[in-house]
Coordinates of C-alpha atoms and ligand atoms in Angstrom, one line a residue:
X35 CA 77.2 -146.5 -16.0
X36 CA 76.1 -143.4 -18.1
X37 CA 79.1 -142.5 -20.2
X38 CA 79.8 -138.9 -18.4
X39 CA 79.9 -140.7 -15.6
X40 CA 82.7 -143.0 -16.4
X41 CA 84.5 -140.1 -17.3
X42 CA 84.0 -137.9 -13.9
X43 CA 85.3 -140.7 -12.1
X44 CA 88.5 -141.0 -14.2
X45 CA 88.9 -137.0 -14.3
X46 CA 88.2 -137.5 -10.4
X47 CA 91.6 -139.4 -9.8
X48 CA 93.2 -137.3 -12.2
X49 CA 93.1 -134.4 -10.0
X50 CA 93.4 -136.6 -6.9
X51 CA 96.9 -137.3 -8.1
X52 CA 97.2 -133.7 -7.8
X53 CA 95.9 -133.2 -4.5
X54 CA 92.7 -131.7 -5.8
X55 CA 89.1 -132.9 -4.4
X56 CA 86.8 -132.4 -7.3
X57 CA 83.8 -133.9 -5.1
X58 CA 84.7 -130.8 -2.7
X59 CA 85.0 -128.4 -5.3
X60 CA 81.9 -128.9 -6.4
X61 CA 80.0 -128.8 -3.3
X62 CA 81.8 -125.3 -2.4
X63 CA 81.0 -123.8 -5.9
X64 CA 77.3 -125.0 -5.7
X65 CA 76.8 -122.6 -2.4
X66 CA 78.4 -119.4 -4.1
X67 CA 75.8 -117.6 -4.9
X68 CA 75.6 -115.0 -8.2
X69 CA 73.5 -112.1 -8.5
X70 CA 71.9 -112.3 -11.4
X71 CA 70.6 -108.8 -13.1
X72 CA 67.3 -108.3 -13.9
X73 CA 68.1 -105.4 -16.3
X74 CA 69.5 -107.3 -18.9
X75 CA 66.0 -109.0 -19.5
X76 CA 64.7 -105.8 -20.6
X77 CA 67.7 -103.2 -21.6
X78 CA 67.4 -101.3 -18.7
X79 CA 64.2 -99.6 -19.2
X80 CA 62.5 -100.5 -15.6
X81 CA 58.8 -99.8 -15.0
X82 CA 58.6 -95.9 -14.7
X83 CA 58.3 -94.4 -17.7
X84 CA 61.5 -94.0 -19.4
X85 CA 61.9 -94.2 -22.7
X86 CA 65.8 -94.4 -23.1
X87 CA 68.4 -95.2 -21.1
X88 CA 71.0 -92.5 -20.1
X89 CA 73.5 -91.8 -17.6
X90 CA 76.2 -92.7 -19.5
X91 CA 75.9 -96.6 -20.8
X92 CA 73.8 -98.1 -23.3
X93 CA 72.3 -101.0 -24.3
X94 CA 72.5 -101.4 -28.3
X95 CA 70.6 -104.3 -30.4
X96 CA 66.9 -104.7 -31.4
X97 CA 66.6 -107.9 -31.0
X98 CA 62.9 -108.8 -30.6
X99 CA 61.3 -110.1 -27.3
X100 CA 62.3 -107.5 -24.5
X101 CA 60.4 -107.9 -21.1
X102 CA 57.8 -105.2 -20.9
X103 CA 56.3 -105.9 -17.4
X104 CA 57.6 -108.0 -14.2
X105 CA 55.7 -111.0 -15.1
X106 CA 57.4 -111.6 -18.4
X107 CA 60.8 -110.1 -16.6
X108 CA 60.3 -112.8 -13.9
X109 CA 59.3 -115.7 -16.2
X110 CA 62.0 -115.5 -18.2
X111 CA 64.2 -115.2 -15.0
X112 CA 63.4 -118.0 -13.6
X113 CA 63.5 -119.8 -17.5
X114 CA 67.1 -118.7 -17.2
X115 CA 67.6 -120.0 -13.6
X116 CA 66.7 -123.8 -15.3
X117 CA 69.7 -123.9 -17.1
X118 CA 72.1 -122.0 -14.9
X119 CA 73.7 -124.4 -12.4
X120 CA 74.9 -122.9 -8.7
X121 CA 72.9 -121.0 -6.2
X122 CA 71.3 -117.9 -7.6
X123 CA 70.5 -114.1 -6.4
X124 CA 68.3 -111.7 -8.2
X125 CA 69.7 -107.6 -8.8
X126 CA 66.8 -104.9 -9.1
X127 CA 67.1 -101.6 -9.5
X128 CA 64.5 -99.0 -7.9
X129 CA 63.4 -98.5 -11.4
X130 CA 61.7 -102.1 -11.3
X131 CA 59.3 -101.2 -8.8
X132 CA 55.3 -102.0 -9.3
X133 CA 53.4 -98.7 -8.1
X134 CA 49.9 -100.3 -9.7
X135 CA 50.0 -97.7 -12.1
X136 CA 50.5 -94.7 -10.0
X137 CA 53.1 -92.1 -10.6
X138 CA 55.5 -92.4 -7.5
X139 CA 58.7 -90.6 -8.0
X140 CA 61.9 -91.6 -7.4
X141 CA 62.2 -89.9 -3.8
X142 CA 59.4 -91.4 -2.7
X143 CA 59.3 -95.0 -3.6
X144 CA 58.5 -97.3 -1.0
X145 CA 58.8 -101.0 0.5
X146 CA 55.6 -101.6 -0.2
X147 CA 56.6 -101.6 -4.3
X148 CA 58.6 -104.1 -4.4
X149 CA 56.1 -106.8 -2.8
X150 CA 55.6 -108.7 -5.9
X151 CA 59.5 -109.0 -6.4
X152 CA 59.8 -110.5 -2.6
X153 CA 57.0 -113.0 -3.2
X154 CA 58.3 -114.1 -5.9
X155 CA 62.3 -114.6 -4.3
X156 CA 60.4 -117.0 -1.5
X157 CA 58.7 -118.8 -4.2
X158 CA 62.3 -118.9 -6.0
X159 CA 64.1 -120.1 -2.8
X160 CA 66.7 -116.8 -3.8
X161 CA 68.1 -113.7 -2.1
X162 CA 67.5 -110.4 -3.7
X163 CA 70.1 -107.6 -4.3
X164 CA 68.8 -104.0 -4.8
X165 CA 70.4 -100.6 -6.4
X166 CA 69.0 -96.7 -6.6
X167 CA 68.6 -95.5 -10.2
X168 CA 70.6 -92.4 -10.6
X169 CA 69.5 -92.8 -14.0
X170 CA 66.9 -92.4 -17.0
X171 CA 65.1 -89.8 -15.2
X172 CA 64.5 -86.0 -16.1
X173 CA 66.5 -84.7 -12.7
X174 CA 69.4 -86.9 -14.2
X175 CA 69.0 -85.5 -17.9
X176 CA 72.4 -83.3 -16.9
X177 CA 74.6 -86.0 -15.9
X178 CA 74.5 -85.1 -12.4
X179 CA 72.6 -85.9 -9.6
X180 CA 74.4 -86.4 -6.3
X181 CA 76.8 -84.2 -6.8
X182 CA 74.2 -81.5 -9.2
X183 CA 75.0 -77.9 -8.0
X184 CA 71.4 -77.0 -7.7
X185 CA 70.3 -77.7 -4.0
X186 CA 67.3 -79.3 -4.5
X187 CA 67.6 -81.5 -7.2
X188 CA 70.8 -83.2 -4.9
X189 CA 67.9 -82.9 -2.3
X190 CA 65.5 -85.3 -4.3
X191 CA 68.6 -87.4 -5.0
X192 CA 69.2 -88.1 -1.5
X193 CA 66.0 -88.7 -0.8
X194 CA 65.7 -91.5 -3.4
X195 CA 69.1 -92.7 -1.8
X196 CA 67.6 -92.9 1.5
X197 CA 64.5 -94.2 0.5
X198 CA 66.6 -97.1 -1.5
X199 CA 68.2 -98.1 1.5
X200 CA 64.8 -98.3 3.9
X201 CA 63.8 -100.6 0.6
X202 CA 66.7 -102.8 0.9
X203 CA 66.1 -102.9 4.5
X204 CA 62.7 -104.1 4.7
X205 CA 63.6 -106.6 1.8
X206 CA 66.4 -107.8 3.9
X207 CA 64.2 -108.4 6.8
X208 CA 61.6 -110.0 4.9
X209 CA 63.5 -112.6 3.4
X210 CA 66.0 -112.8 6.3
X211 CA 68.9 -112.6 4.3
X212 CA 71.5 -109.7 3.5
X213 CA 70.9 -107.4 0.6
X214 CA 73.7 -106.1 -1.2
X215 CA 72.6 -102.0 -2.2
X216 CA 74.9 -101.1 -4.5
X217 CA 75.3 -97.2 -5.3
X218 CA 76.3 -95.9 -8.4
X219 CA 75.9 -92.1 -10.4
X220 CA 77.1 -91.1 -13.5
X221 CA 77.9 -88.2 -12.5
X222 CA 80.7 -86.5 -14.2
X223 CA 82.0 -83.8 -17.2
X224 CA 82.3 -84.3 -21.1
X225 CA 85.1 -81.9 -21.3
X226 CA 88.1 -80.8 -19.2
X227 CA 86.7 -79.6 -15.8
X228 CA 88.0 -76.2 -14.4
X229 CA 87.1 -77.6 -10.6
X230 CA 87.5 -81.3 -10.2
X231 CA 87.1 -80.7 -6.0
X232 CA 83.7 -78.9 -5.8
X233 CA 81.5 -81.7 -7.3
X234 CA 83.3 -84.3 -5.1
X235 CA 82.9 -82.6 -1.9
X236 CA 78.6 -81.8 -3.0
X237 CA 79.0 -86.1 -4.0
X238 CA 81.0 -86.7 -0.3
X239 CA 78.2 -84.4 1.7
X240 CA 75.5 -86.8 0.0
X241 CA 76.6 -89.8 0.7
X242 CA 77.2 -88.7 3.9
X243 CA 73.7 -87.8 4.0
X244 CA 72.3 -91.0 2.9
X245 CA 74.1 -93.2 5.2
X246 CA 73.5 -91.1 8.2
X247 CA 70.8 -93.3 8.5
X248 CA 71.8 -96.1 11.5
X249 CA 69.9 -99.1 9.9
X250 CA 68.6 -101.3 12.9
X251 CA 70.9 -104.6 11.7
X252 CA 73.6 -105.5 9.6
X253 CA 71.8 -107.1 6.8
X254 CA 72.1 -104.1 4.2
X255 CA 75.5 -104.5 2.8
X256 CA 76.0 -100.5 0.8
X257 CA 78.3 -100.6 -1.7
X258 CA 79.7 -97.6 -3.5
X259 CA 80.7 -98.0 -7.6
X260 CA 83.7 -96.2 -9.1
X261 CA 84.0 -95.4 -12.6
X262 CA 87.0 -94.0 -14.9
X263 CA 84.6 -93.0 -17.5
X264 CA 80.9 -92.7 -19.3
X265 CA 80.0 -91.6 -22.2
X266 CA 79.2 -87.9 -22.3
X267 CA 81.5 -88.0 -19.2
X268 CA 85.0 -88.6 -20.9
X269 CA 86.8 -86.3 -19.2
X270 CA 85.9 -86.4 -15.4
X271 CA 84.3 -88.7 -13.3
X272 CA 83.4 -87.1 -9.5
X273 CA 83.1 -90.9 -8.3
X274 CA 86.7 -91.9 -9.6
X275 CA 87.9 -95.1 -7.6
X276 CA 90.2 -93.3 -5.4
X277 CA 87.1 -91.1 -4.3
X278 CA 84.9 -94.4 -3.2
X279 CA 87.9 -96.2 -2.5
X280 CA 88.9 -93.4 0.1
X281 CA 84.8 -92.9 1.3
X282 CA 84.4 -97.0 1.3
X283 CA 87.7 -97.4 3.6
X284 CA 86.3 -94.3 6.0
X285 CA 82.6 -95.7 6.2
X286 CA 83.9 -99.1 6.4
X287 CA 81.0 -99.9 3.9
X288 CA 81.6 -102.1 0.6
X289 CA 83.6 -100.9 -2.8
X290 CA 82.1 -102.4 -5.6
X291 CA 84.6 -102.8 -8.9
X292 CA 83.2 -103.2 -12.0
X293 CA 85.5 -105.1 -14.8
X294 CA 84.6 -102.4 -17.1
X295 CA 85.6 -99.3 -15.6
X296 CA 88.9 -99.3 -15.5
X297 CA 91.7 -98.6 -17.5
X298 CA 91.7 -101.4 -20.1
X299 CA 95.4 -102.7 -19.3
X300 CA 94.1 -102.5 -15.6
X301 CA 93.4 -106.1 -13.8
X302 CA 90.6 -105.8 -11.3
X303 CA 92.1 -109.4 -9.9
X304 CA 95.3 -107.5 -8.6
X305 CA 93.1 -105.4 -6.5
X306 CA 91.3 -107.7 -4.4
X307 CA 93.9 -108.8 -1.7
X308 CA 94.7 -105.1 -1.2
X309 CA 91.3 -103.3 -0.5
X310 CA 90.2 -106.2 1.2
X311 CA 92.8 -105.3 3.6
X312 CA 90.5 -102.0 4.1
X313 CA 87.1 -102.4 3.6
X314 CA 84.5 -105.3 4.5
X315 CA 83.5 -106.8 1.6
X316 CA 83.5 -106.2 -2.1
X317 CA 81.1 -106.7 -4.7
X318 CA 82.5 -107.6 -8.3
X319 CA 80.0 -106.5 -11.4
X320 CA 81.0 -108.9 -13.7
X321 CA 80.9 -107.2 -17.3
X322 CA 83.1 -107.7 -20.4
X323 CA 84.5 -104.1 -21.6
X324 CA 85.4 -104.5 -25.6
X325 CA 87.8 -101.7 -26.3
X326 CA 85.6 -99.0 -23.8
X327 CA 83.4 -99.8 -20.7
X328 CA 81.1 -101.3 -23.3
X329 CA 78.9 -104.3 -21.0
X330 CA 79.3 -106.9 -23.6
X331 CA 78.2 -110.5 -22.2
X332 CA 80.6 -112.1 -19.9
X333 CA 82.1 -114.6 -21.4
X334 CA 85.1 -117.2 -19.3
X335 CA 88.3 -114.9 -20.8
X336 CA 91.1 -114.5 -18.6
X337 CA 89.7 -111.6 -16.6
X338 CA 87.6 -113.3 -15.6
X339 CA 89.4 -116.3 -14.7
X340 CA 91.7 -114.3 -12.7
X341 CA 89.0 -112.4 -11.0
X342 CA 87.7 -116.1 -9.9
X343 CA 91.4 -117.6 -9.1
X344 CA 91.8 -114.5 -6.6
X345 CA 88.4 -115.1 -4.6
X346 CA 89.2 -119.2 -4.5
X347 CA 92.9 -118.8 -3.8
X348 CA 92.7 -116.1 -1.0
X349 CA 88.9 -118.0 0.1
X350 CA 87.0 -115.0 0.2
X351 CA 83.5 -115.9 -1.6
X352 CA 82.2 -114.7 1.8
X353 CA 83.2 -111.3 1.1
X354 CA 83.5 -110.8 -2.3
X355 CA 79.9 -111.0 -3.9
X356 CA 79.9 -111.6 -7.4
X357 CA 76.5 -110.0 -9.5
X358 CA 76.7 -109.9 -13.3
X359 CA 76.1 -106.1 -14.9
X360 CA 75.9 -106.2 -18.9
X361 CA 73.2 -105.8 -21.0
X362 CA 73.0 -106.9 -24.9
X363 CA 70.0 -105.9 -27.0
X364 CA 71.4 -107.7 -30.0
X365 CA 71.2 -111.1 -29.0
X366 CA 68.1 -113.3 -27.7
X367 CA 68.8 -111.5 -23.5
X368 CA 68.2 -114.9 -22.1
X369 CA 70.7 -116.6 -23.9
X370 CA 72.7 -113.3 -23.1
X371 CA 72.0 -114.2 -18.9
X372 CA 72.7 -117.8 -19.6
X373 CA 76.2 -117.2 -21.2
X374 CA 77.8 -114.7 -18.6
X375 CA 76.0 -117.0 -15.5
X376 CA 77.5 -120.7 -16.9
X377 CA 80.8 -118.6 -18.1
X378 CA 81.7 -117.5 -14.7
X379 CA 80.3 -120.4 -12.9
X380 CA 82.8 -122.4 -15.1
X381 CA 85.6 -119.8 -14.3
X382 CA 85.1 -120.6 -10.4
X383 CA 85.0 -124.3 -11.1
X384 CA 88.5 -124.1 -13.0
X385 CA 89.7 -122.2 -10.5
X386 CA 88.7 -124.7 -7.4
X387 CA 91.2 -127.2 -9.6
X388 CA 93.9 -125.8 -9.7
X389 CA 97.2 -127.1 -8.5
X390 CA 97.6 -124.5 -5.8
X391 CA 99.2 -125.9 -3.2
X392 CA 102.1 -127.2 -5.3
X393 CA 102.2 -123.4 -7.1
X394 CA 102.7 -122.3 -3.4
X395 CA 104.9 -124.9 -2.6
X396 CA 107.4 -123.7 -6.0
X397 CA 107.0 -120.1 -5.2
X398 CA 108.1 -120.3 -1.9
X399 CA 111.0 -122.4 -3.2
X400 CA 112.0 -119.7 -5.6
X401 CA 111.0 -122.0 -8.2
X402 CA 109.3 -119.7 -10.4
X403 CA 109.8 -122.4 -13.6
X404 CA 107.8 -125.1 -11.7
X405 CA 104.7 -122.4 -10.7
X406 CA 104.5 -121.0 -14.1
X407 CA 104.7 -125.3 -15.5
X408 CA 101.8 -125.9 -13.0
X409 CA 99.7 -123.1 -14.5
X410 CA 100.3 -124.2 -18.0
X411 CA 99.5 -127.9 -17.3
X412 CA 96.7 -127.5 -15.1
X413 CA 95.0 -126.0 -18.7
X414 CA 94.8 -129.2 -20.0
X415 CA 93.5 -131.5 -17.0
X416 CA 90.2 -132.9 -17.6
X417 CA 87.9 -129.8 -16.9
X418 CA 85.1 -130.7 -18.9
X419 CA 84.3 -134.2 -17.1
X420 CA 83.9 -132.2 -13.7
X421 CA 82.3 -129.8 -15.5
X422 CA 79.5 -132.0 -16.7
X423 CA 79.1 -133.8 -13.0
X424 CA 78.9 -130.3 -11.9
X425 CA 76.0 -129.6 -14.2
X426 CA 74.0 -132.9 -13.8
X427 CA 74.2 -132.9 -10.2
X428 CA 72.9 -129.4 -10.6
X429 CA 69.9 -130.5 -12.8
X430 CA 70.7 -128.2 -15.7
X431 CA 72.6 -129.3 -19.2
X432 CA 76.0 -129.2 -19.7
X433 CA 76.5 -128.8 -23.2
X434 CA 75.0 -126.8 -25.7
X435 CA 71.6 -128.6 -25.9
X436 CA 70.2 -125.7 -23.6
X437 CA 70.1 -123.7 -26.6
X438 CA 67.7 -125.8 -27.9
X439 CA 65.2 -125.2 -25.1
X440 CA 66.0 -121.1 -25.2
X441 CA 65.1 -121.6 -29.0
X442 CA 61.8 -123.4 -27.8
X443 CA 60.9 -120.4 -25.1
X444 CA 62.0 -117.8 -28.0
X445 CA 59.4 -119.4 -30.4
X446 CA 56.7 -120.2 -27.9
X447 CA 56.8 -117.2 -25.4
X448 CA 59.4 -114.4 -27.0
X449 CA 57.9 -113.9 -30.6
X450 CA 54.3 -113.6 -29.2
X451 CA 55.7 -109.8 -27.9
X452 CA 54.6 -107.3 -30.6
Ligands
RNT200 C1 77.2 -98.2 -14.9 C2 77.4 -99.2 -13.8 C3 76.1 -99.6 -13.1 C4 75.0 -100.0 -14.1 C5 73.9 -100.7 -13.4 C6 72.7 -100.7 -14.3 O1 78.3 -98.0 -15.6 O2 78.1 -100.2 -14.2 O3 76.5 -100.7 -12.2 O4 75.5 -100.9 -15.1 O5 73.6 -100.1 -12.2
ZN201 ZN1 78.4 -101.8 -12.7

């Protein structure tokens, strides 16, 4: 018997003694699915032109190797998917779409676009997630786009918000699968703002606009995205999360939180069990803020575990959809996917083993010394054996040695891009 074998079996009555199915924990975590970004593969540049990234967030590095085109960006997805355990999605933004060359603005993209990314999910056996680009685009050069004071350009704005959804749509019913469409806009002031209401009401009358739109099923799942801050928008955000908190809970559409905008003392985890009280569904953008909304790599910190005890312990991986958003230009951006996917694959799997039922059991007992015990103990229960089944009956590695292969794909495929 192969030697990580012996030791799932041993780690496998371990937990038993506790109550804890690792055979069933495993078969739940391998149907979770994770969006996977495609924007960290090429630091957010997308197909259309842009030279730089704005709105707010950037990616810094110069690490050689970027994706310039949808083939590379989809061969080195799907070399990424090969050492990722789990059940994976992919996240475009409109910005990704293949016009053939042709200039087609943002208010006028189309379904037809994005054909190459939908043959591509069949081929891949994944779902697809999709987003508008508020973004890297000369009507957004401002910081405003949605709620911009000038009628038209919140005109061609809404347009490309309407358009985004009809995309999602026809992507949806294509692959027969939901599509999460996930709205976000920088949006927002550098300096102290003498009307905080005004661009709020323009952003409420937009969204309005854009979902006036009765799509014909329920496979689009909108999300709105929140924000405390940007940079160049310091002092005022129009989306705040009470705004799309508010406009999620009236539309009954999705709130999406992302770890990084927030407060830095702030735990998204604590806010799970009480919007999901409200709205539908969330989506979580799992990012790794390092001492400002900075998108550093997810790594398994305990954010991120708590994000992933919340979902397991109240069951709602049905609702809450979990999509990575970070994006590193300093490191090799494969390695970059691999680390946040396997860290927060890892972070469910811990969580799945965790003594709950006697943490429940203590609490309900008053016996606050015996929960906290459980939580402290359960640290050092043989994670890594279940860990390693998890990956081999996934087909990927579970140690390190997957660097070796991203070394491999660096030297063979990477350095040949000028
Ligand atoms: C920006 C938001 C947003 C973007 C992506 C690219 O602060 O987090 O989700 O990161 O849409
Ligand atoms: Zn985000």
């Amino acid at each position: 018997m192969p030697r990580t074998e012996q030791e799932y079996r041993a780690a496998r009555e371990t937990y038993a003694e506790l109550g804890i199915d690792t055979d069933q924990a495993i078969e739940t975590l391998a149907s979770i699915p994770l969006s996977i970004h495609c924007w960290q593969g090429d630091d957010v540049i997308g197909f259309d032109g842009a030279k730089s990234l704005s709105g707010g967030i950037l990616s810094t590095g110069s690490y050689p190797g970027r994706a310039r085109n949808a083939e590379e960006l989809r061969s080195d997805a799907v070399f990424a998917f090969s050492l990722i355990p789990g059940k994976k999605r992919f996240n475009l933004h409109a910005m990704y779409a293949e016009t053939g060359g042709a200039k087609v603005d943002r208010c006028d993209l189309e379904p037809r676009y994005y054909e190459g990314w939908i043959e591509w999910a069949k081929q891949q056996h994944i779902g697809l997630d999709f987003n508008p680009t508020f973004f890297s685009h000369p009507l957004a050069e401002s910081g405003w786009t949605l709620a911009h004071p000038d009628n038209d350009i919140r005109d061609f704005w809404i347009r490309h918000g309407k358009a985004s959804r009809r995309i999602a749509q026809s992507i949806a019913d294509t692959l027969k699968d939901h599509v999460v469409n996930n709205l976000w806009v920088p949006d927002g002031y550098k300096d102290m703002p003498a009307d905080r209401l005004g661009p709020r009401l323009r952003l409420k009358e937009s969204l309005d606009a854009i979902y006036s739109e009765k799509l014909p099923n329920d496979r689009v799942l909108d999300s709105v995205e929140s924000k405390l801050f940007g940079i160049g928008s310091e002092a005022y955000v129009a989306g705040s999360h009470e705004f799309y908190l508010g406009y999620a809970t009236q539309k009954a559409i999705g709130l999406c939180y992302d770890m990084g905008h927030f407060h830095p003392t702030e735990n998204i985890a604590d806010k799970i069990s009480s919007t999901l009280l409200y709205v539908p569904y969330l989506i979580i953008h799992l990012s790794r803020g390092l001492r400002w909304d900075s998108d550093h790599i997810v790594v398994w910190n305990d954010s991120l575990t708590d994000v992933c005890r919340e979902i397991v312990r109240m069951h709602v991986w049905d609702r809450v959809h979990l999509a990575l958003d970070y994006f590193d230009s300093s490191v090799n951006r494969i390695s970059a996917w691999i680390n946040g996917a396997r860290s927060t694959q890892r972070a469910l799997l811990y969580a799945f083993l965790e003594p709950i039922e006697q943490m429940r059991a203590a609490e309900e007992q008053g016996d606050f010394g015996t929960r906290l015990s459980y939580i402290e103990e359960s640290s050092s229960l043989p994670f890594s054996a279940v860990w390693h089944h998890y990956c081999e009956t996934e087909n990927v590695p579970y140690g390190p040695s997957w660097l070796e292969d991203v070394k491999d794909y660096e030297k063979k495929v990477l350095a040949k891009r000028p």
